[in-house]
PDB file of C-alpha atoms and ligand atoms in Angstrom:
ATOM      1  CA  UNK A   1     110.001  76.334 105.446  1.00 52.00           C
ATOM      2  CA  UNK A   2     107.402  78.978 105.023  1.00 53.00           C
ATOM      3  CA  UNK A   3     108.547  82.910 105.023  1.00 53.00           C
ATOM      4  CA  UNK A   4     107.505  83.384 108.372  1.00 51.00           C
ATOM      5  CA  UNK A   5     110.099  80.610 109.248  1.00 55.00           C
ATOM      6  CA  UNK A   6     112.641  81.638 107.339  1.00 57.00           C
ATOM      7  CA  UNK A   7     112.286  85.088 108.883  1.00 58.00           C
ATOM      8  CA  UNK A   8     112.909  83.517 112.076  1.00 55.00           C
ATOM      9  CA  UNK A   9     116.145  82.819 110.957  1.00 61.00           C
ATOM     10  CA  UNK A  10     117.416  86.602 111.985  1.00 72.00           C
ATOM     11  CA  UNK A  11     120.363  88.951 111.211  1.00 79.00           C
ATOM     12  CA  UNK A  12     120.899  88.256 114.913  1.00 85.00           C
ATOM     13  CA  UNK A  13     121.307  84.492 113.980  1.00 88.00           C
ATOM     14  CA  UNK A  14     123.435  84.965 110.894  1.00 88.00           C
ATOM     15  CA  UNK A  15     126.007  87.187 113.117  1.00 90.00           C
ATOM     16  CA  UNK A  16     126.152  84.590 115.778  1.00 92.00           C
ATOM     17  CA  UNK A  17     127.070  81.721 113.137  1.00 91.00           C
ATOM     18  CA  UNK A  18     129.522  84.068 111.847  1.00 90.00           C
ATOM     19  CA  UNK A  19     131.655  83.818 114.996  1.00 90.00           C
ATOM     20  CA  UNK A  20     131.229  80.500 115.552  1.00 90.00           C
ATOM     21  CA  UNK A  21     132.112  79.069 111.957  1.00 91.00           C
ATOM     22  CA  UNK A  22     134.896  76.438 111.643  1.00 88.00           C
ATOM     23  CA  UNK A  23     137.679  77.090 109.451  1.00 88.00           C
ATOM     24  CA  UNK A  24     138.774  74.909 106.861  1.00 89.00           C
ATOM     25  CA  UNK A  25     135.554  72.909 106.660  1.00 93.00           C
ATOM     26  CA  UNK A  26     133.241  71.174 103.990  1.00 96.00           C
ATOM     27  CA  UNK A  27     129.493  72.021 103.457  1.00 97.00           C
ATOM     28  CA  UNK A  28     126.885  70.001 101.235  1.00 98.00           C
ATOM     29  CA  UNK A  29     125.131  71.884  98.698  1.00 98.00           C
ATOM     30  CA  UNK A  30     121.573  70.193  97.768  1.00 98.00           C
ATOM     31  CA  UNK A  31     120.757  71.957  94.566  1.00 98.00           C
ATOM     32  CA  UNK A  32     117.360  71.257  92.510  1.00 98.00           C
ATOM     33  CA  UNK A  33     118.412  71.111  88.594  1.00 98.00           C
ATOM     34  CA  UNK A  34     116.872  70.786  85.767  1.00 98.00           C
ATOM     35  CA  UNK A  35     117.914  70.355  81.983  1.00 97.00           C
ATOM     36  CA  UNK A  36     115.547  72.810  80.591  1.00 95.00           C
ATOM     37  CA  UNK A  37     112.113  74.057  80.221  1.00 94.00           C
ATOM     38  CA  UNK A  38     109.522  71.552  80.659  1.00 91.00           C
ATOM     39  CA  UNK A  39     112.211  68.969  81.797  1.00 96.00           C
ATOM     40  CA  UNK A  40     111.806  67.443  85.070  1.00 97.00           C
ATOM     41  CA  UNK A  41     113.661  68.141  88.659  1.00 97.00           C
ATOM     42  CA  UNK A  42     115.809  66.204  90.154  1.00 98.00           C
ATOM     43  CA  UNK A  43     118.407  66.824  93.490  1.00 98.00           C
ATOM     44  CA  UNK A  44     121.650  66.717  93.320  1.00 98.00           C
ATOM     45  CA  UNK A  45     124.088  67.162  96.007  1.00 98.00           C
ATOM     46  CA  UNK A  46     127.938  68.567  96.365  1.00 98.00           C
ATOM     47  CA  UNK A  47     130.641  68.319  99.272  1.00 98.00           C
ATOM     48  CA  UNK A  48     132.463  72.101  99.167  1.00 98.00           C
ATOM     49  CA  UNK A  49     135.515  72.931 101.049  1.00 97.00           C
ATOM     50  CA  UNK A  50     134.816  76.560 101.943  1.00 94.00           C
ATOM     51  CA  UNK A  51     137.241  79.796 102.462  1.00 91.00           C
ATOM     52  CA  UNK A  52     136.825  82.482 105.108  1.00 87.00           C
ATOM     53  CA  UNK A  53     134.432  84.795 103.191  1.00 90.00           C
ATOM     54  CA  UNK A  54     132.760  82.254 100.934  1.00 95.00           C
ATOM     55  CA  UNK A  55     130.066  82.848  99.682  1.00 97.00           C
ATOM     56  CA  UNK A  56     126.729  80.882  97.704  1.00 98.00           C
ATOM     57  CA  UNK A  57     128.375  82.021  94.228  1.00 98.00           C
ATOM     58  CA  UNK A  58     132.015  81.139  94.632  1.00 97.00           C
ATOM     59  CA  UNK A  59     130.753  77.904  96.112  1.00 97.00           C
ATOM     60  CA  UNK A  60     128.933  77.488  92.600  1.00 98.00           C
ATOM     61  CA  UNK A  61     132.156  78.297  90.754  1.00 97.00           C
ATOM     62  CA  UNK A  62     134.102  75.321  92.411  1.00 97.00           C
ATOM     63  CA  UNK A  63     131.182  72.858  91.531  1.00 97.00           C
ATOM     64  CA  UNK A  64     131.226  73.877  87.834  1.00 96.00           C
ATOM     65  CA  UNK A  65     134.849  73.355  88.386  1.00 96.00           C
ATOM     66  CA  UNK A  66     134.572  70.113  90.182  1.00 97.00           C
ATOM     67  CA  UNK A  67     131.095  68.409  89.177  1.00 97.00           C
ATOM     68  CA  UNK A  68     131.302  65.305  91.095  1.00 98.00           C
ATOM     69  CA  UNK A  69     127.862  64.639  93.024  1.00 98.00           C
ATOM     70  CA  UNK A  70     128.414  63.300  97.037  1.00 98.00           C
ATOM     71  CA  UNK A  71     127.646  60.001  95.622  1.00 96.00           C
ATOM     72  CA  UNK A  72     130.836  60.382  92.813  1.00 97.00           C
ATOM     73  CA  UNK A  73     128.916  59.940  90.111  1.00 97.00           C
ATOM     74  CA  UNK A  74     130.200  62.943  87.368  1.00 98.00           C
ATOM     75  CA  UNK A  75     127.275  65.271  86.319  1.00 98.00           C
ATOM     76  CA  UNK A  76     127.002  68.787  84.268  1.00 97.00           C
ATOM     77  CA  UNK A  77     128.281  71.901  85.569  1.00 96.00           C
ATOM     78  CA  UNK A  78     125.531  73.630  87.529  1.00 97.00           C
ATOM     79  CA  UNK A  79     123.913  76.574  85.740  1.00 98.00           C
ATOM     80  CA  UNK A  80     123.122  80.137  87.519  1.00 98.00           C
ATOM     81  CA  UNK A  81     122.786  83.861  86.482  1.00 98.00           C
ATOM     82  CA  UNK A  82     124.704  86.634  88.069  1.00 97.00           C
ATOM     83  CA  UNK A  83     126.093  89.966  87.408  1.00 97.00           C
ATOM     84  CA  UNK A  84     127.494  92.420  89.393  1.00 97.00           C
ATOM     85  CA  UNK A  85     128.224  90.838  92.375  1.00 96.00           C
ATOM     86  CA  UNK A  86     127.243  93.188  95.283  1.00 96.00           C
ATOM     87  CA  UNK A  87     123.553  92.507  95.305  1.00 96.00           C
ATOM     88  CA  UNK A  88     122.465  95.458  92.628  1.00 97.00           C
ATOM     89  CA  UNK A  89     121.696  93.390  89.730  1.00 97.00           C
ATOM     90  CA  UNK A  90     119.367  90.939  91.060  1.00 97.00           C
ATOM     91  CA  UNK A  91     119.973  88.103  88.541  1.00 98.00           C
ATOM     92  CA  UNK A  92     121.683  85.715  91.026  1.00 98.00           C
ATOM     93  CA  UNK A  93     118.406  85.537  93.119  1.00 98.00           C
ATOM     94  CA  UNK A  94     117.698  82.265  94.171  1.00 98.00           C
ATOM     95  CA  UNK A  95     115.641  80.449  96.970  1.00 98.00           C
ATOM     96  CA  UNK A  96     118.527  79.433  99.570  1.00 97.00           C
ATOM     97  CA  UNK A  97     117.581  77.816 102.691  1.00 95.00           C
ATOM     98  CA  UNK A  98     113.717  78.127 102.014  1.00 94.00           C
ATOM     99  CA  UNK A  99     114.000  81.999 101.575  1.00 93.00           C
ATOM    100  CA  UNK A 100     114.705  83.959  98.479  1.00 97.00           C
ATOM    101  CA  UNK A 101     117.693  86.464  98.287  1.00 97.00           C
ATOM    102  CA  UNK A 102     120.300  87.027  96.398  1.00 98.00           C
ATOM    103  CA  UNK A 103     123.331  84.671  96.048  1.00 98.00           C
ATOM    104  CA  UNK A 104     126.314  86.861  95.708  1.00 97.00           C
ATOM    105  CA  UNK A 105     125.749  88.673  99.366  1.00 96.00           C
ATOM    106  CA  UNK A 106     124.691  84.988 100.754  1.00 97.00           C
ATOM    107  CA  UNK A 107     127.790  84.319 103.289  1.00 96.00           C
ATOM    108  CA  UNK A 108     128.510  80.478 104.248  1.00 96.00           C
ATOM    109  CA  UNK A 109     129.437  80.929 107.511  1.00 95.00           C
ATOM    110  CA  UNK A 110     126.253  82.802 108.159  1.00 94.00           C
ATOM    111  CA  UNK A 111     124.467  80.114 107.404  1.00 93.00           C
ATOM    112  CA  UNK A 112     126.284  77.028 107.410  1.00 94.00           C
ATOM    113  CA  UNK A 113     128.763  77.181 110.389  1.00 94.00           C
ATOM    114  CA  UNK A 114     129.349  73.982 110.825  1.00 94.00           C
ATOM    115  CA  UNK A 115     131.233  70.593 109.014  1.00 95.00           C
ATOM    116  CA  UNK A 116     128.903  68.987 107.220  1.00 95.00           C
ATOM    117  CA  UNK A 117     125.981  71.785 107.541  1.00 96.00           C
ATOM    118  CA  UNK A 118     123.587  71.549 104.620  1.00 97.00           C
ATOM    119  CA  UNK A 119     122.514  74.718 102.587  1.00 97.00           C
ATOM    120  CA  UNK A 120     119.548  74.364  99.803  1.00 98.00           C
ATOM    121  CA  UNK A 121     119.110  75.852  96.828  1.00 98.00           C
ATOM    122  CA  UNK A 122     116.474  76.206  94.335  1.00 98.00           C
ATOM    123  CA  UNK A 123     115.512  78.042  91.787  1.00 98.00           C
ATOM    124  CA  UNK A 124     112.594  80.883  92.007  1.00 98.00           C
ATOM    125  CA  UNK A 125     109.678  79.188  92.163  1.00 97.00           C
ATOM    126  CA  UNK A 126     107.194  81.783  90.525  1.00 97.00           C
ATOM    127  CA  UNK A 127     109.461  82.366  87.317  1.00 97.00           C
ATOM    128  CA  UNK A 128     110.248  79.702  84.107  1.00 96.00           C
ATOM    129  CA  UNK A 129     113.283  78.127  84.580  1.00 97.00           C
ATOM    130  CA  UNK A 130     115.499  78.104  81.689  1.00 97.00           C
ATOM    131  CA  UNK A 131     118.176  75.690  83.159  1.00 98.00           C
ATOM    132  CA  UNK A 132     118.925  74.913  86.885  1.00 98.00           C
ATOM    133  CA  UNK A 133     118.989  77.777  89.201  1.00 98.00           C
ATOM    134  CA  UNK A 134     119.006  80.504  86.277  1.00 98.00           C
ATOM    135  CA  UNK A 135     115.300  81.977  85.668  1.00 98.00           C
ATOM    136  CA  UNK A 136     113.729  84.186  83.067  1.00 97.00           C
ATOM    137  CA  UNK A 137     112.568  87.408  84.831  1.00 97.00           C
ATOM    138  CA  UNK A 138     111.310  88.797  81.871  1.00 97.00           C
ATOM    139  CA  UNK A 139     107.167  88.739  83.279  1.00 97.00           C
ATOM    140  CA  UNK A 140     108.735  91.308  85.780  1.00 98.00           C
ATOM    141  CA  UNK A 141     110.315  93.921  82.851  1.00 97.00           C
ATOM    142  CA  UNK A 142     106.600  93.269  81.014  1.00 97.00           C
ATOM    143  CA  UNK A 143     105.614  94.717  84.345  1.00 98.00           C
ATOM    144  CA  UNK A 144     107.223  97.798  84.256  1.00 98.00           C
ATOM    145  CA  UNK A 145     106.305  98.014  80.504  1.00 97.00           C
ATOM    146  CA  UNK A 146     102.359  97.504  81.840  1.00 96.00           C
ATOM    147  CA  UNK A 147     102.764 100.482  83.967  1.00 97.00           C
ATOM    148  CA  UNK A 148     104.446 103.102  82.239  1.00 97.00           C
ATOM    149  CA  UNK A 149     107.316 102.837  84.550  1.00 97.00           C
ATOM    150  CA  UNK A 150     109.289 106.351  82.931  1.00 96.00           C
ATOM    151  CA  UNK A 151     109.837 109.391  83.060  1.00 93.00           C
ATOM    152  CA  UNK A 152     108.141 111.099  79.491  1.00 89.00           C
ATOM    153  CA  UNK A 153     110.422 113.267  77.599  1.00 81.00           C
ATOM    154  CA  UNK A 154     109.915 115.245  74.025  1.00 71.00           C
ATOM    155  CA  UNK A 155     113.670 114.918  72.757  1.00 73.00           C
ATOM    156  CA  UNK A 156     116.861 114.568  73.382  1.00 76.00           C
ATOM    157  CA  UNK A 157     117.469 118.370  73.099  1.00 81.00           C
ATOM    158  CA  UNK A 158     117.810 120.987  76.275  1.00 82.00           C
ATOM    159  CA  UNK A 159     114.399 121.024  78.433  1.00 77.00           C
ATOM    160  CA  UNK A 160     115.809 123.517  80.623  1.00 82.00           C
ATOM    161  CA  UNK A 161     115.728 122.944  84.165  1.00 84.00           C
ATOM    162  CA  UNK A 162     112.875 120.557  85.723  1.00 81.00           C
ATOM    163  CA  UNK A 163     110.539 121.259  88.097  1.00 86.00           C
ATOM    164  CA  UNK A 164     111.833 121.703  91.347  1.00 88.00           C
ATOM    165  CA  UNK A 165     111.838 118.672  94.254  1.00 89.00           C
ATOM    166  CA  UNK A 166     111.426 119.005  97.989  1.00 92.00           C
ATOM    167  CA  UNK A 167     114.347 116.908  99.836  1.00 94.00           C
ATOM    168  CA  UNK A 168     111.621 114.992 101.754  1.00 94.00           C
ATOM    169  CA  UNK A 169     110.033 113.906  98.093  1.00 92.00           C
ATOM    170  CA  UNK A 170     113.590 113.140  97.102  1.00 93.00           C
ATOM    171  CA  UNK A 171     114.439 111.215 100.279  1.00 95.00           C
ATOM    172  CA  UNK A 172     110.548 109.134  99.321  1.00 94.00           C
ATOM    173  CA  UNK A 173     111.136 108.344  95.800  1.00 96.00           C
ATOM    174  CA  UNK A 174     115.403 107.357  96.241  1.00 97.00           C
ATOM    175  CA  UNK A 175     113.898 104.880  98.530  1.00 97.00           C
ATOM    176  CA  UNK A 176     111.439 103.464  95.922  1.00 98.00           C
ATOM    177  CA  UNK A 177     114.167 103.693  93.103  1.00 97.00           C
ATOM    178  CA  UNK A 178     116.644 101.040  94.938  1.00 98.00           C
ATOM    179  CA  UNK A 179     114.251  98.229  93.704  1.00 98.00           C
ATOM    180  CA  UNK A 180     116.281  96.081  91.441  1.00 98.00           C
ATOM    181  CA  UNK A 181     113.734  93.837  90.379  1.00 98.00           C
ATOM    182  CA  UNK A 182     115.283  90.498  91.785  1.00 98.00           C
ATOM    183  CA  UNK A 183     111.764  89.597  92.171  1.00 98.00           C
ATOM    184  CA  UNK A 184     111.948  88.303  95.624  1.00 98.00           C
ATOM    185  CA  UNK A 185     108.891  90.190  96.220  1.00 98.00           C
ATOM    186  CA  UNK A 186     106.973  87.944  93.965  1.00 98.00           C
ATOM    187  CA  UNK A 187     108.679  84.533  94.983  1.00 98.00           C
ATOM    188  CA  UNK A 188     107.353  85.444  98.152  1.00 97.00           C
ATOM    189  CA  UNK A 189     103.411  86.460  97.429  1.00 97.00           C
ATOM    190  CA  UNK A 190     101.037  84.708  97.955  1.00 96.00           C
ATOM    191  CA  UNK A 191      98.637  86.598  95.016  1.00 97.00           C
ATOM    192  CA  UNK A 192     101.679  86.363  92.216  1.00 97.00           C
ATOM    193  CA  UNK A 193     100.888  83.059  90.758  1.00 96.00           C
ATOM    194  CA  UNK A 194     103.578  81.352  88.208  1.00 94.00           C
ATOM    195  CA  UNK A 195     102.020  81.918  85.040  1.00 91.00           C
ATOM    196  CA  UNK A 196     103.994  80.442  82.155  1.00 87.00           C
ATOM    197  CA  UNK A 197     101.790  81.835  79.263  1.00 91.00           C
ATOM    198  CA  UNK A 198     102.905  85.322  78.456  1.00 92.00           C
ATOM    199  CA  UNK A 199      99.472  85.702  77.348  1.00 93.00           C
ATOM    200  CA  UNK A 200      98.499  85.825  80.746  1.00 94.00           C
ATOM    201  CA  UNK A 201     101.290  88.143  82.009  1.00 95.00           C
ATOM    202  CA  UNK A 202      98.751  91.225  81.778  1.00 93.00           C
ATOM    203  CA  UNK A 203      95.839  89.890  83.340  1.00 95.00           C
ATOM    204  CA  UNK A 204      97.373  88.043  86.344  1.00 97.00           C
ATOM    205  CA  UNK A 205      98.540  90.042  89.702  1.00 97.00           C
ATOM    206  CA  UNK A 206     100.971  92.168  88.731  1.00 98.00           C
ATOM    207  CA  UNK A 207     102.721  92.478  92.441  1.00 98.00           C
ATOM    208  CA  UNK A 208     104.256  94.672  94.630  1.00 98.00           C
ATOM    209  CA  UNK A 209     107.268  95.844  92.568  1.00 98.00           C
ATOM    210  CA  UNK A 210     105.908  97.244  89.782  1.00 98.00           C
ATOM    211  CA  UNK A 211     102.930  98.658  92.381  1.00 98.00           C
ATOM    212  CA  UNK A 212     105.742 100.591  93.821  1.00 98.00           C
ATOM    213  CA  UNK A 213     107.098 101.825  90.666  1.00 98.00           C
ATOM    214  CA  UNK A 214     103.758 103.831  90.233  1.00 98.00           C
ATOM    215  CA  UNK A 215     104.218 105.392  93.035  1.00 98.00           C
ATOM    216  CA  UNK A 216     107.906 106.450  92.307  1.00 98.00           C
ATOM    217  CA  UNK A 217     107.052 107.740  88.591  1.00 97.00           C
ATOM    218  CA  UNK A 218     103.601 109.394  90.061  1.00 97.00           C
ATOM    219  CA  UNK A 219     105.604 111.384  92.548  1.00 95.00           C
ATOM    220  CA  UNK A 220     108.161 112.325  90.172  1.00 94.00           C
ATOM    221  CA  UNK A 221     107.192 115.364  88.772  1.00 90.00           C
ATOM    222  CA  UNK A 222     108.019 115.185  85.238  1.00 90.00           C
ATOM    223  CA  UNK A 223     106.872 111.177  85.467  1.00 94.00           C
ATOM    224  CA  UNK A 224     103.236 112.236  86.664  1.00 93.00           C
ATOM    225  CA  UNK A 225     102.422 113.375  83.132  1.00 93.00           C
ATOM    226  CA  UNK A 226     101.651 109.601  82.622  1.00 96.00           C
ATOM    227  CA  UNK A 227      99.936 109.216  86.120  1.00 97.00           C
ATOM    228  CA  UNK A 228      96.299 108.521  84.955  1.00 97.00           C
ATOM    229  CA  UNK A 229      97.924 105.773  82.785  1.00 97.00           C
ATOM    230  CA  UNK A 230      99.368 104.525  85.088  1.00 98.00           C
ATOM    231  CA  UNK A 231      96.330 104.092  87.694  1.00 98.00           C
ATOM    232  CA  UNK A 232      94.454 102.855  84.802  1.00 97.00           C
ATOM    233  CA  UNK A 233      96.700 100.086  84.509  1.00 97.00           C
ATOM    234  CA  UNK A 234      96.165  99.380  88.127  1.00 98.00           C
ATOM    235  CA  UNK A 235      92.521  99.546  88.325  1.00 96.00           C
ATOM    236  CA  UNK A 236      92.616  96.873  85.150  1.00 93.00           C
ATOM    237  CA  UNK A 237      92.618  93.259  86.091  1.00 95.00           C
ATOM    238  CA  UNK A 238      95.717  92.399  88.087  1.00 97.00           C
ATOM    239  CA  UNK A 239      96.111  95.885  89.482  1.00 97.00           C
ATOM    240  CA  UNK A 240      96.117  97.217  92.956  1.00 97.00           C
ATOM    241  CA  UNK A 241      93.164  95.532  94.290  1.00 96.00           C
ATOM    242  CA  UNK A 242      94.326  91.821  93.660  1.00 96.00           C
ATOM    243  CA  UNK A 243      96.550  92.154  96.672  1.00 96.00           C
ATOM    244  CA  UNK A 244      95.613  89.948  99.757  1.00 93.00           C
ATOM    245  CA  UNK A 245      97.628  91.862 102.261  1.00 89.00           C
ATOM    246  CA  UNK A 246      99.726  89.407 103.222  1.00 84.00           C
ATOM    247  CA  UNK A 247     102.772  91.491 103.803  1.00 91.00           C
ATOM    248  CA  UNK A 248     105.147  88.829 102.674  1.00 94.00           C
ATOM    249  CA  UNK A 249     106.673  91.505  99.790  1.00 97.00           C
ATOM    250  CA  UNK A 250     107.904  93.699 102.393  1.00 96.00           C
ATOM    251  CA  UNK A 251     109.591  91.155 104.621  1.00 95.00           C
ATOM    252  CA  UNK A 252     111.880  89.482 101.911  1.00 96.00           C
ATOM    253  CA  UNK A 253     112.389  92.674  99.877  1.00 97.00           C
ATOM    254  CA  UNK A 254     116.500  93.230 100.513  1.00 96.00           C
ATOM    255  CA  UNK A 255     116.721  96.854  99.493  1.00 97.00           C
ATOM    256  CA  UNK A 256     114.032  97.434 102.406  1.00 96.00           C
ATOM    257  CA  UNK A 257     111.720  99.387 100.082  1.00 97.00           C
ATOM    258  CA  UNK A 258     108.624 100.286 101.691  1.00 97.00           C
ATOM    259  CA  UNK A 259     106.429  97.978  99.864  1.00 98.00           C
ATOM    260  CA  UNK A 260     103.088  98.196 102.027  1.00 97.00           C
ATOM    261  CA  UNK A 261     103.114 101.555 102.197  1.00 97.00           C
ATOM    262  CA  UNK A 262     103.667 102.366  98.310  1.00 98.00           C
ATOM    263  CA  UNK A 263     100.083  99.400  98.040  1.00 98.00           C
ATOM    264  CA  UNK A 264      98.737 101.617 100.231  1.00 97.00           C
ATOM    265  CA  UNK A 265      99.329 104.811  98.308  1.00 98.00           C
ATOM    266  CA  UNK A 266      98.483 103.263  95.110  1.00 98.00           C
ATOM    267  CA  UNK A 267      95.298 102.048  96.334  1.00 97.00           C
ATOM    268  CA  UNK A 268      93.933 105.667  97.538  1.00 97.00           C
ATOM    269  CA  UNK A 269      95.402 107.194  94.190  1.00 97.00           C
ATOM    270  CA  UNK A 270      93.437 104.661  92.303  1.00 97.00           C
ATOM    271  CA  UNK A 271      90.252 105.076  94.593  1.00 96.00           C
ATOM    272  CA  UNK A 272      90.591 109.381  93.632  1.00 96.00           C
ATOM    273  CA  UNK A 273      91.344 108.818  90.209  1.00 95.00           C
ATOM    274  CA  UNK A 274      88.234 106.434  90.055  1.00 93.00           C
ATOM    275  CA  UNK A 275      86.085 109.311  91.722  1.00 92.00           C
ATOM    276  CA  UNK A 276      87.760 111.936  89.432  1.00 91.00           C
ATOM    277  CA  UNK A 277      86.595 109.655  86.404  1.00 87.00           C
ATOM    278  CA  UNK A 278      83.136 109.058  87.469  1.00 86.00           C
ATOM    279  CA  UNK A 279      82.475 112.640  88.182  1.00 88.00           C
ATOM    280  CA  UNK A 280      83.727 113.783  84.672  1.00 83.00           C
ATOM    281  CA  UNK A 281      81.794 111.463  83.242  1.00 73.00           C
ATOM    282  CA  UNK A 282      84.528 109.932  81.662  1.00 64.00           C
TER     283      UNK A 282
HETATM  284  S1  SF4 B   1     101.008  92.557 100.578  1.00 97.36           S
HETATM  285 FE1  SF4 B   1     100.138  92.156  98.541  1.00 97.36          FE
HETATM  286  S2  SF4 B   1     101.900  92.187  97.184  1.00 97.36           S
HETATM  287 FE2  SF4 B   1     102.718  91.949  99.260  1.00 97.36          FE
HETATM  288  S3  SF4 B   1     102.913  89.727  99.558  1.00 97.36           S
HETATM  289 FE3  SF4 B   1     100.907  90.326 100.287  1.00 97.36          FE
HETATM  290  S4  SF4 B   1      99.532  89.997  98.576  1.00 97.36           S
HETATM  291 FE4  SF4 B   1     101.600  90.050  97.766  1.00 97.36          FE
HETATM  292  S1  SF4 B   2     110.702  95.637  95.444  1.00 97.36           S
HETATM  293 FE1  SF4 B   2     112.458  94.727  96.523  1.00 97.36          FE
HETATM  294  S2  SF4 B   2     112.093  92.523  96.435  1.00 97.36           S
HETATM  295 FE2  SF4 B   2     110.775  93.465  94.905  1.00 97.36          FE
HETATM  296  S3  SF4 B   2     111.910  93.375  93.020  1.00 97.36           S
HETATM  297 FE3  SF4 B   2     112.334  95.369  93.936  1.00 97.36          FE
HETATM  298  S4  SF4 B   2     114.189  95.064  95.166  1.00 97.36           S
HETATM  299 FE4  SF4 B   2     113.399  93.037  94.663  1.00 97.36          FE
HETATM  300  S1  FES B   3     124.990  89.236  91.027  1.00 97.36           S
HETATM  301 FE1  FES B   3     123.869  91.121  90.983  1.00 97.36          FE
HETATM  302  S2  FES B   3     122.667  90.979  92.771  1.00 97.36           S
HETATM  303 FE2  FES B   3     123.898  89.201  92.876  1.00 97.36          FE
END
């Protein structure tokens, strides 16, 4: 299912399953596994009585405490990551269904209302998988490293009060500082290609999350201190201008972050800043 498909599959969908889900029935989970990095894939699928309220993680509880495939033949518990639980952390982020999102906010009912419905999971598909469903998202944290993605300070002493903030920039940058870099973003580009070598981590497209984190620090007004570091890092290879426009990012992104706009702003603050440098000579 591509992510225009998947999209397809609306809030407006998801409520009307909702109403119409059977109690007391079973669903088959169809989950891709794998051993380990390097190891091959295989499919493996699981018969689940559900709950009202179920949802993609407690399902994954009762199969590590009942791993029987549909076919009873007895297999390893199935491996995820997760965290907090209320779609903050982003580590249970998954590919359900053909779209990416995060497993702990994924209802059953919304998406498999009735006996016998199928739901699909794999795991990310542009991140190494360390076992299963559970994925290293460390290429995203380099990211942020790439970018500068902080606030400066001198010390941990009394700076006195910071420069002051309109509400409007405060109402911008809150919206930018929801990300929790699930990396459904990526999953979903186009541009981001997997890239197991972390050699290659600072070269290849760096994507729309950390692009939006330069525009959250560069607003901020203590963070823009490191602002011409930060468009330097964009104007390198894998910056700003690798984007294709594509527009995926902002359609699977669940915190709705404005993630078009913030390419947008990064790509005029680059184009200035590349002005500013040619002028000075620099
Ligand atoms: S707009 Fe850019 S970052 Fe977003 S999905 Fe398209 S290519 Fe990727
Ligand atoms: S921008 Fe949105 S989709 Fe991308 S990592 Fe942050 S929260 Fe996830
Ligand atoms: S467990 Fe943290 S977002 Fe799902």
């Amino acid at each position: 299912m591509s992510v225009a498909q998947a999209h397809a599959f609306d809030a407006e969908t998801r409520l009307a399953n909702r109403k119409r889900a059977k109690a007391g029935r079973t669903v088959i989970f169809k989950i891709k596994r794998c051993d380990g990095p390097g190891k091959p894939d295989r499919w493996e699928s699981f018969k689940v009585p559900t709950e009202p309220g179920s949802n993609v993680i407690s399902c994954l509880k009762w199969i590590a405490a009942h791993p029987v495939t549909t076919d009873g033949q007895r297999t390893s518990p199935v491996v995820w990551d997760s965290g907090c639980l209320e779609e903050v952390c982003g580590a249970c982020t998954m590919v359900i269904n053909g779209r990416v999102r995060q497993s702990c906010s994924c209802l059953i009912d919304e998406y498999a209302p009735e006996e016998g419905d199928t739901l699909t999971l794999e795991p990310m598909s542009k991140f190494p998988v360390i076992r299963d469903l559970w994925v290293d998202r460390e290429r995203m944290f380099q990211a942020l490293r790439r970018v500068k993605a902080w606030v400066p300070i001198d010390g941990t002493y009394n700076l006195g009060p910071g420069p002051k903030e309109s509400p409007e920039q405060q109402q911008t940058r809150y919206a930018l500082s929801e990300c929790m870099s699930c990396g459904c973003c990526l999953d979903a580009c186009p541009q981001y290609l997997k890239e197991e070598d972390p050699k290659d981590w600072d070269t290849a497209f760096i994507g729309a999350a950390a692009i939006s984190q330069v525009r959250l620090f560069n607003e901020h007004e203590t963070g823009k201190r490191l602002k011409a570091d930060r468009l330097e890092a964009m104007m390198g290879p894998g910056g700003v201008s690798d984007c294709g426009n594509a527009q995926n990012c902002v359609k699977v992104c669940p915190k709705g972050i404005p993630l078009t706009e913030s390419i947008a702003a990064v790509g005029r603050s680059t184009t200035i800043h590349a002005f500013t440098r040619f002028f000075r000579g620099k």
